[in-house]
Structure formats: C-alpha cells, structure tokens
Amino acid sequence: EAGVAQSPRYKIIEKRQSVAFWCNPISGHATLYWYQQILGQGPKLLIQFQNNGVVDDSQLPKDRFSAERLKGVDSTLKIQPAKLEDSAVYLCATFGGMVNTGELFFGEGSRLTVL
Amino acid sequence: AQTVTQSQPEMSVQEAETVTLSCTYDTSENNYYLFWYKQPPSRQMILVIRQEAYKQQNATENRFSVNFQKAAKSFSLKISDSQLGDTAMYFCAFMKGYGGATNKLIFGTGTLLAVQP
C-alpha cells in the first residue's frame, strides 16, 4: 500500500511570508497528526485530527499556524506569517485503527527554512 | 505531564558490535506504552519496537531488544550485530494507554547513532 505522502519536501521562504504543506494519508487512516521537528529536538505535536475533526491543537500557535482536513482525507498545514523560529521539518503521521497501538506511519517530512 | 529524556545526543558503534541507547521517562500513569522509533537520514520515521507497561517481559524484534525497568522509569534499546543500515536518529517515545484513537506520542530529543564499517 502507498505510504503517507507529503509535499513539498523542501521550502525556503523569507520571514513574514506564508507557506503551506500538504499531507495525503494512507487510505482509510482516520487519525492524522502534524508534528514539528526542530533541529536537535524531538518531534512536537502541533495538531491531531480524527477524520475531519480536531482532537488536540493545544500546542498549535494559532496566531500564525492553521490546519485543516477537509473531507477527512488530505490535510494542509499553513504558516502565515512565518518567523525564523519556524524553521523545522514538518512531519505528517497517520494511524488507521480503532485502538491506537502507537504504530504511526510517517511521511518523509517537509523541511522549511525561514530566512 | 509526561516527559521523555534521552541523555545521549550521539553514539557510535562498530559494525557487528552491540550498542545500547538510553531513555528515561516520567509519568504518573500506570497504563502506557513505550516505543523506539528510527529515523534514517532523509527517510521517514518507522517503528522499531514497542513495549506495553503492563508486560514484565522485555520486547524483542530480531536484533533489537529493550530493557524495561518500570520502577526506575527506564527504557533502553539494545541493538545487536549492528549493521550499516542501523545508522539513524533513534527516538524514544511514550503514549498513554487508555485506548482510543485520540492518543498521541510524546518523543524524546533523539540519539544519533552512527555505525562505523
């Protein structure tokens, strides 16, 4: 089966510009996560979706970050305006079961550099 | 709140040797899961091994095994017969065990393992 697809793989922008990342989950996976991985740190959860509903967005900087999952399939994560500290790899991960066993399926990530 | 600590930012091992990566965690939960994830350079993160806290027996997956010390809140990963393909960032992770699809993984800061030929 196809894995989790993310695009773009790399993006370089100036501060105060906007950027959007896209994630296509494994078919049928209802749970979708966006993690932010800053260099030298572990992934930090930004937002979690169950189908098209938000389960947890407590660590999402809502003044600049937004995310949606229309129709409960693809998801987009947007940053506007970007700051230097947003430079990171943005990971999308999905899970397809009813009881979360912790085996998430990750995409290759989208690396953002803010200059 | 749960925390996961990996105190070894980088480690190196010779091919075919054994290496142990350390992880400690803090939680007041009694039911939880622990994981080791592997992130190869420029490739997606994958699950290496999983341990349920209620199980006393340490999990093993081929060359990978864990030493789970619940009282000490310690969860180390042992890689035997190290191979060049084991070169990667390894993350220790924690998840509450109350079930449901709303659980989330909490990651440590990672250990970069280099396997030397």
PDB file of C-alpha atoms in Angstrom:
ATOM      1  CA  GLU A   1       0.000   0.000   0.000  1.00  0.00           C
ATOM      2  CA  ALA A   2       1.133   3.562  -0.630  1.00  0.00           C
ATOM      3  CA  GLY A   3       2.645   5.414   2.318  1.00  0.00           C
ATOM      4  CA  VAL A   4       1.990   8.864   3.717  1.00  0.00           C
ATOM      5  CA  ALA A   5       2.752  11.456   1.055  1.00  0.00           C
ATOM      6  CA  GLN A   6       3.933  14.953   1.885  1.00  0.00           C
ATOM      7  CA  SER A   7       4.777  17.948  -0.270  1.00  0.00           C
ATOM      8  CA  PRO A   8       6.761  19.979  -0.817  1.00  0.00           C
ATOM      9  CA  ARG A   9       9.824  18.189   0.519  1.00  0.00           C
ATOM     10  CA  TYR A  10      11.774  21.439   0.823  1.00  0.00           C
ATOM     11  CA  LYS A  11      10.753  25.065   1.057  1.00  0.00           C
ATOM     12  CA  ILE A  12      12.772  28.225   1.599  1.00  0.00           C
ATOM     13  CA  ILE A  13      10.952  31.472   2.340  1.00  0.00           C
ATOM     14  CA  GLU A  14      11.639  34.877   3.800  1.00  0.00           C
ATOM     15  CA  LYS A  15      10.279  35.749   7.226  1.00  0.00           C
ATOM     16  CA  ARG A  16       6.757  37.155   7.179  1.00  0.00           C
ATOM     17  CA  GLN A  17       5.931  35.165   4.044  1.00  0.00           C
ATOM     18  CA  SER A  18       3.401  32.361   4.039  1.00  0.00           C
ATOM     19  CA  VAL A  19       3.784  28.672   3.287  1.00  0.00           C
ATOM     20  CA  ALA A  20       1.517  25.642   3.064  1.00  0.00           C
ATOM     21  CA  PHE A  21       2.281  21.962   3.458  1.00  0.00           C
ATOM     22  CA  TRP A  22       0.143  19.128   2.207  1.00  0.00           C
ATOM     23  CA  CYS A  23      -0.302  15.608   3.520  1.00  0.00           C
ATOM     24  CA  ASN A  24      -2.070  12.677   1.895  1.00  0.00           C
ATOM     25  CA  PRO A  25      -2.567   9.859   4.414  1.00  0.00           C
ATOM     26  CA  ILE A  26      -2.669   6.145   3.865  1.00  0.00           C
ATOM     27  CA  SER A  27      -6.074   5.223   2.510  1.00  0.00           C
ATOM     28  CA  GLY A  28      -8.591   4.707   5.291  1.00  0.00           C
ATOM     29  CA  HIS A  29      -6.467   6.181   8.072  1.00  0.00           C
ATOM     30  CA  ALA A  30      -8.789   8.305  10.164  1.00  0.00           C
ATOM     31  CA  THR A  31      -6.254   9.727  12.608  1.00  0.00           C
ATOM     32  CA  LEU A  32      -3.778  12.292  11.304  1.00  0.00           C
ATOM     33  CA  TYR A  33      -1.068  14.188  13.175  1.00  0.00           C
ATOM     34  CA  TRP A  34       1.153  17.118  12.286  1.00  0.00           C
ATOM     35  CA  TYR A  35       4.433  17.219  14.198  1.00  0.00           C
ATOM     36  CA  GLN A  36       7.085  19.938  14.178  1.00  0.00           C
ATOM     37  CA  GLN A  37      10.684  18.710  14.419  1.00  0.00           C
ATOM     38  CA  ILE A  38      13.202  21.459  15.090  1.00  0.00           C
ATOM     39  CA  LEU A  39      16.857  20.537  14.537  1.00  0.00           C
ATOM     40  CA  GLY A  40      18.246  18.834  17.626  1.00  0.00           C
ATOM     41  CA  GLN A  41      14.825  18.258  19.167  1.00  0.00           C
ATOM     42  CA  GLY A  42      12.263  15.508  19.098  1.00  0.00           C
ATOM     43  CA  PRO A  43       9.019  15.862  17.162  1.00  0.00           C
ATOM     44  CA  LYS A  44       6.433  18.019  18.911  1.00  0.00           C
ATOM     45  CA  LEU A  45       2.735  17.547  18.229  1.00  0.00           C
ATOM     46  CA  LEU A  46       1.072  20.546  16.615  1.00  0.00           C
ATOM     47  CA  ILE A  47      -2.378  19.189  15.844  1.00  0.00           C
ATOM     48  CA  GLN A  48      -4.275  15.917  15.756  1.00  0.00           C
ATOM     49  CA  PHE A  49      -7.313  15.154  13.597  1.00  0.00           C
ATOM     50  CA  GLN A  50      -9.810  12.356  13.869  1.00  0.00           C
ATOM     51  CA  ASN A  51     -11.442  12.246  10.445  1.00  0.00           C
ATOM     52  CA  ASN A  52     -12.143  15.938   9.775  1.00  0.00           C
ATOM     53  CA  GLY A  53     -12.435  16.962  13.415  1.00  0.00           C
ATOM     54  CA  VAL A  54      -9.685  18.451  15.583  1.00  0.00           C
ATOM     55  CA  VAL A  55      -8.840  16.303  18.620  1.00  0.00           C
ATOM     56  CA  ASP A  56      -5.904  18.266  20.022  1.00  0.00           C
ATOM     57  CA  ASP A  57      -4.472  21.593  18.886  1.00  0.00           C
ATOM     58  CA  SER A  58      -3.270  22.781  22.265  1.00  0.00           C
ATOM     59  CA  GLN A  59       0.312  23.308  21.042  1.00  0.00           C
ATOM     60  CA  LEU A  60      -0.542  24.921  17.726  1.00  0.00           C
ATOM     61  CA  PRO A  61       0.471  28.627  17.627  1.00  0.00           C
ATOM     62  CA  LYS A  62      -2.905  29.718  16.372  1.00  0.00           C
ATOM     63  CA  ASP A  63      -1.874  33.294  15.690  1.00  0.00           C
ATOM     64  CA  ARG A  64       0.202  32.083  12.747  1.00  0.00           C
ATOM     65  CA  PHE A  65      -0.468  28.393  12.179  1.00  0.00           C
ATOM     66  CA  SER A  66      -3.638  26.857  10.814  1.00  0.00           C
ATOM     67  CA  ALA A  67      -4.535  23.383   9.665  1.00  0.00           C
ATOM     68  CA  GLU A  68      -7.497  21.735   8.093  1.00  0.00           C
ATOM     69  CA  ARG A  69      -8.566  18.303   6.966  1.00  0.00           C
ATOM     70  CA  LEU A  70     -11.496  18.743   4.674  1.00  0.00           C
ATOM     71  CA  LYS A  71     -13.452  15.577   3.957  1.00  0.00           C
ATOM     72  CA  GLY A  72     -11.309  13.710   6.459  1.00  0.00           C
ATOM     73  CA  VAL A  73      -8.628  12.732   3.972  1.00  0.00           C
ATOM     74  CA  ASP A  74      -5.912  15.171   2.849  1.00  0.00           C
ATOM     75  CA  SER A  75      -4.657  17.779   5.246  1.00  0.00           C
ATOM     76  CA  THR A  76      -2.906  21.108   4.859  1.00  0.00           C
ATOM     77  CA  LEU A  77      -0.823  22.989   7.397  1.00  0.00           C
ATOM     78  CA  LYS A  78      -0.331  26.693   6.803  1.00  0.00           C
ATOM     79  CA  ILE A  79       2.014  29.208   8.388  1.00  0.00           C
ATOM     80  CA  GLN A  80       1.328  32.907   7.939  1.00  0.00           C
ATOM     81  CA  PRO A  81       3.381  34.952   8.637  1.00  0.00           C
ATOM     82  CA  ALA A  82       6.452  32.773   9.098  1.00  0.00           C
ATOM     83  CA  LYS A  83       9.091  33.517  11.712  1.00  0.00           C
ATOM     84  CA  LEU A  84      12.717  32.445  11.835  1.00  0.00           C
ATOM     85  CA  GLU A  85      11.941  30.001  14.645  1.00  0.00           C
ATOM     86  CA  ASP A  86       9.504  28.145  12.384  1.00  0.00           C
ATOM     87  CA  SER A  87      12.452  26.610  10.537  1.00  0.00           C
ATOM     88  CA  ALA A  88      11.907  22.900  11.065  1.00  0.00           C
ATOM     89  CA  VAL A  89      10.791  19.676   9.468  1.00  0.00           C
ATOM     90  CA  TYR A  90       7.024  19.267   9.485  1.00  0.00           C
ATOM     91  CA  LEU A  91       6.029  15.640   9.778  1.00  0.00           C
ATOM     92  CA  CYS A  92       2.673  14.176   8.948  1.00  0.00           C
ATOM     93  CA  ALA A  93       1.756  10.860  10.556  1.00  0.00           C
ATOM     94  CA  THR A  94      -1.352   8.746  10.356  1.00  0.00           C
ATOM     95  CA  PHE A  95      -2.989   5.831  12.118  1.00  0.00           C
ATOM     96  CA  GLY A  96      -5.812   3.652  10.889  1.00  0.00           C
ATOM     97  CA  GLY A  97      -7.070   1.523  13.765  1.00  0.00           C
ATOM     98  CA  MET A  98      -9.771   1.947  16.372  1.00  0.00           C
ATOM     99  CA  VAL A  99      -7.377   1.414  19.264  1.00  0.00           C
ATOM    100  CA  ASN A 100      -4.173   3.351  18.880  1.00  0.00           C
ATOM    101  CA  THR A 101      -1.266   0.943  19.249  1.00  0.00           C
ATOM    102  CA  GLY A 102       1.250   3.744  18.771  1.00  0.00           C
ATOM    103  CA  GLU A 103       2.474   2.472  15.430  1.00  0.00           C
ATOM    104  CA  LEU A 104       2.145   5.639  13.450  1.00  0.00           C
ATOM    105  CA  PHE A 105       3.008   5.830   9.772  1.00  0.00           C
ATOM    106  CA  PHE A 106       5.090   8.878   8.958  1.00  0.00           C
ATOM    107  CA  GLY A 107       5.709  10.773   5.771  1.00  0.00           C
ATOM    108  CA  GLU A 108       9.200  11.887   4.775  1.00  0.00           C
ATOM    109  CA  GLY A 109       8.524  15.375   6.069  1.00  0.00           C
ATOM    110  CA  SER A 110       8.606  18.885   4.669  1.00  0.00           C
ATOM    111  CA  ARG A 111      11.724  20.837   5.545  1.00  0.00           C
ATOM    112  CA  LEU A 112      11.110  24.559   5.978  1.00  0.00           C
ATOM    113  CA  THR A 113      13.877  27.147   6.088  1.00  0.00           C
ATOM    114  CA  VAL A 114      12.877  30.688   7.032  1.00  0.00           C
ATOM    115  CA  LEU A 115      15.471  33.354   6.167  1.00  0.00           C
TER     116      LEU A 115
ATOM    117  CA  ALA B   1       2.631  15.906  32.145  1.00  0.00           C
ATOM    118  CA  GLN B   2       4.746  13.180  30.654  1.00  0.00           C
ATOM    119  CA  THR B   3       8.365  13.734  29.680  1.00  0.00           C
ATOM    120  CA  VAL B   4      10.856  11.593  27.804  1.00  0.00           C
ATOM    121  CA  THR B   5      14.596  12.112  28.217  1.00  0.00           C
ATOM    122  CA  GLN B   6      17.393  10.799  26.030  1.00  0.00           C
ATOM    123  CA  SER B   7      20.731  11.794  27.505  1.00  0.00           C
ATOM    124  CA  GLN B   8      22.948  10.575  24.659  1.00  0.00           C
ATOM    125  CA  PRO B   9      22.821  13.018  21.724  1.00  0.00           C
ATOM    126  CA  GLU B  10      25.233  10.931  19.644  1.00  0.00           C
ATOM    127  CA  MET B  11      26.675   7.443  19.755  1.00  0.00           C
ATOM    128  CA  SER B  12      28.969   5.424  17.557  1.00  0.00           C
ATOM    129  CA  VAL B  13      29.422   1.671  17.222  1.00  0.00           C
ATOM    130  CA  GLN B  14      31.474  -0.623  15.054  1.00  0.00           C
ATOM    131  CA  GLU B  15      29.703  -2.855  12.600  1.00  0.00           C
ATOM    132  CA  ALA B  16      28.718  -6.223  14.155  1.00  0.00           C
ATOM    133  CA  GLU B  17      29.091  -4.854  17.689  1.00  0.00           C
ATOM    134  CA  THR B  18      26.337  -4.246  20.237  1.00  0.00           C
ATOM    135  CA  VAL B  19      25.149  -0.835  21.355  1.00  0.00           C
ATOM    136  CA  THR B  20      22.654   0.323  23.971  1.00  0.00           C
ATOM    137  CA  LEU B  21      20.684   3.550  23.754  1.00  0.00           C
ATOM    138  CA  SER B  22      19.250   5.010  26.955  1.00  0.00           C
ATOM    139  CA  CYS B  23      15.873   6.544  27.681  1.00  0.00           C
ATOM    140  CA  THR B  24      14.142   7.632  30.858  1.00  0.00           C
ATOM    141  CA  TYR B  25      10.626   8.923  31.231  1.00  0.00           C
ATOM    142  CA  ASP B  26       8.407  10.489  33.816  1.00  0.00           C
ATOM    143  CA  THR B  27       4.723   9.775  34.230  1.00  0.00           C
ATOM    144  CA  SER B  28       2.102   9.253  36.886  1.00  0.00           C
ATOM    145  CA  GLU B  29       0.168   6.913  34.599  1.00  0.00           C
ATOM    146  CA  ASN B  30       0.098   3.205  35.321  1.00  0.00           C
ATOM    147  CA  ASN B  31      -1.048   2.104  31.893  1.00  0.00           C
ATOM    148  CA  TYR B  32       1.104   3.247  28.999  1.00  0.00           C
ATOM    149  CA  TYR B  33       3.231   2.209  26.066  1.00  0.00           C
ATOM    150  CA  LEU B  34       6.844   2.903  25.206  1.00  0.00           C
ATOM    151  CA  PHE B  35       8.412   2.891  21.769  1.00  0.00           C
ATOM    152  CA  TRP B  36      11.644   3.228  19.892  1.00  0.00           C
ATOM    153  CA  TYR B  37      11.347   4.872  16.506  1.00  0.00           C
ATOM    154  CA  LYS B  38      14.109   5.029  13.894  1.00  0.00           C
ATOM    155  CA  GLN B  39      14.575   7.964  11.509  1.00  0.00           C
ATOM    156  CA  PRO B  40      17.179   7.214   8.794  1.00  0.00           C
ATOM    157  CA  PRO B  41      18.758  10.187   7.023  1.00  0.00           C
ATOM    158  CA  SER B  42      16.215  11.832   4.722  1.00  0.00           C
ATOM    159  CA  ARG B  43      13.753   8.988   5.144  1.00  0.00           C
ATOM    160  CA  GLN B  44      10.560   8.538   7.080  1.00  0.00           C
ATOM    161  CA  MET B  45      10.416   7.537  10.687  1.00  0.00           C
ATOM    162  CA  ILE B  46       9.493   3.916  11.356  1.00  0.00           C
ATOM    163  CA  LEU B  47       8.631   1.930  14.456  1.00  0.00           C
ATOM    164  CA  VAL B  48      11.417  -0.313  15.729  1.00  0.00           C
ATOM    165  CA  ILE B  49       9.936  -1.834  18.853  1.00  0.00           C
ATOM    166  CA  ARG B  50       7.018  -1.383  21.260  1.00  0.00           C
ATOM    167  CA  GLN B  51       6.577  -2.260  24.942  1.00  0.00           C
ATOM    168  CA  GLU B  52       3.357  -2.354  26.946  1.00  0.00           C
ATOM    169  CA  ALA B  53       3.923  -1.198  30.521  1.00  0.00           C
ATOM    170  CA  TYR B  54       1.789  -3.989  31.973  1.00  0.00           C
ATOM    171  CA  LYS B  55       4.037  -6.643  30.459  1.00  0.00           C
ATOM    172  CA  GLN B  56       7.016  -7.704  32.533  1.00  0.00           C
ATOM    173  CA  GLN B  57       8.711  -9.456  29.644  1.00  0.00           C
ATOM    174  CA  ASN B  58      11.004  -7.256  27.611  1.00  0.00           C
ATOM    175  CA  ALA B  59      10.073  -6.869  23.955  1.00  0.00           C
ATOM    176  CA  THR B  60      12.375  -8.187  21.237  1.00  0.00           C
ATOM    177  CA  GLU B  61      12.345  -7.784  17.475  1.00  0.00           C
ATOM    178  CA  ASN B  62      15.130  -9.693  15.774  1.00  0.00           C
ATOM    179  CA  ARG B  63      18.358  -7.801  16.589  1.00  0.00           C
ATOM    180  CA  PHE B  64      16.530  -5.195  18.655  1.00  0.00           C
ATOM    181  CA  SER B  65      15.581  -5.672  22.292  1.00  0.00           C
ATOM    182  CA  VAL B  66      14.636  -3.449  25.181  1.00  0.00           C
ATOM    183  CA  ASN B  67      15.414  -3.367  28.883  1.00  0.00           C
ATOM    184  CA  PHE B  68      12.262  -2.044  30.528  1.00  0.00           C
ATOM    185  CA  GLN B  69      12.636  -1.100  34.186  1.00  0.00           C
ATOM    186  CA  LYS B  70       9.221   0.198  35.228  1.00  0.00           C
ATOM    187  CA  ALA B  71      10.135   1.190  38.768  1.00  0.00           C
ATOM    188  CA  ALA B  72      13.168   3.112  37.559  1.00  0.00           C
ATOM    189  CA  LYS B  73      11.203   4.507  34.586  1.00  0.00           C
ATOM    190  CA  SER B  74      13.966   3.409  32.284  1.00  0.00           C
ATOM    191  CA  PHE B  75      13.609   2.027  28.756  1.00  0.00           C
ATOM    192  CA  SER B  76      16.827   1.258  26.898  1.00  0.00           C
ATOM    193  CA  LEU B  77      17.255  -0.157  23.398  1.00  0.00           C
ATOM    194  CA  LYS B  78      19.901  -2.748  22.620  1.00  0.00           C
ATOM    195  CA  ILE B  79      20.962  -3.288  19.043  1.00  0.00           C
ATOM    196  CA  SER B  80      22.933  -6.473  18.499  1.00  0.00           C
ATOM    197  CA  ASP B  81      25.135  -7.227  15.488  1.00  0.00           C
ATOM    198  CA  SER B  82      24.953  -3.601  14.357  1.00  0.00           C
ATOM    199  CA  GLN B  83      24.652  -3.057  10.619  1.00  0.00           C
ATOM    200  CA  LEU B  84      25.431  -0.026   8.473  1.00  0.00           C
ATOM    201  CA  GLY B  85      21.710   0.334   7.798  1.00  0.00           C
ATOM    202  CA  ASP B  86      21.132   0.929  11.502  1.00  0.00           C
ATOM    203  CA  THR B  87      22.695   4.373  11.124  1.00  0.00           C
ATOM    204  CA  ALA B  88      19.860   6.742  12.016  1.00  0.00           C
ATOM    205  CA  MET B  89      18.342   9.001  14.628  1.00  0.00           C
ATOM    206  CA  TYR B  90      16.582   6.950  17.271  1.00  0.00           C
ATOM    207  CA  PHE B  91      13.695   8.418  19.238  1.00  0.00           C
ATOM    208  CA  CYS B  92      12.229   7.070  22.428  1.00  0.00           C
ATOM    209  CA  ALA B  93       8.506   7.791  22.740  1.00  0.00           C
ATOM    210  CA  PHE B  94       5.700   7.486  25.278  1.00  0.00           C
ATOM    211  CA  MET B  95       1.958   7.115  24.884  1.00  0.00           C
ATOM    212  CA  LYS B  96      -0.809   6.889  27.450  1.00  0.00           C
ATOM    213  CA  GLY B  97      -2.599   3.584  27.403  1.00  0.00           C
ATOM    214  CA  TYR B  98      -6.229   4.493  27.907  1.00  0.00           C
ATOM    215  CA  GLY B  99      -7.032   3.405  24.399  1.00  0.00           C
ATOM    216  CA  GLY B 100      -8.928   5.057  21.625  1.00  0.00           C
ATOM    217  CA  ALA B 101      -7.640   6.751  18.531  1.00  0.00           C
ATOM    218  CA  THR B 102      -7.060  10.054  20.308  1.00  0.00           C
ATOM    219  CA  ASN B 103      -3.757   9.052  21.875  1.00  0.00           C
ATOM    220  CA  LYS B 104      -0.602  10.881  20.922  1.00  0.00           C
ATOM    221  CA  LEU B 105       3.100  10.085  21.021  1.00  0.00           C
ATOM    222  CA  ILE B 106       5.478  12.158  23.139  1.00  0.00           C
ATOM    223  CA  PHE B 107       9.028  11.977  21.854  1.00  0.00           C
ATOM    224  CA  GLY B 108      12.445  12.388  23.407  1.00  0.00           C
ATOM    225  CA  THR B 109      15.143  14.513  21.775  1.00  0.00           C
ATOM    226  CA  GLY B 110      16.740  11.604  19.969  1.00  0.00           C
ATOM    227  CA  THR B 111      20.093   9.810  19.796  1.00  0.00           C
ATOM    228  CA  LEU B 112      22.057   9.924  16.568  1.00  0.00           C
ATOM    229  CA  LEU B 113      23.637   6.504  16.054  1.00  0.00           C
ATOM    230  CA  ALA B 114      26.477   6.062  13.593  1.00  0.00           C
ATOM    231  CA  VAL B 115      27.530   2.545  12.667  1.00  0.00           C
ATOM    232  CA  GLN B 116      31.136   2.512  11.526  1.00  0.00           C
ATOM    233  CA  PRO B 117      32.415  -0.040   8.989  1.00  0.00           C
TER     234      PRO B 117
END
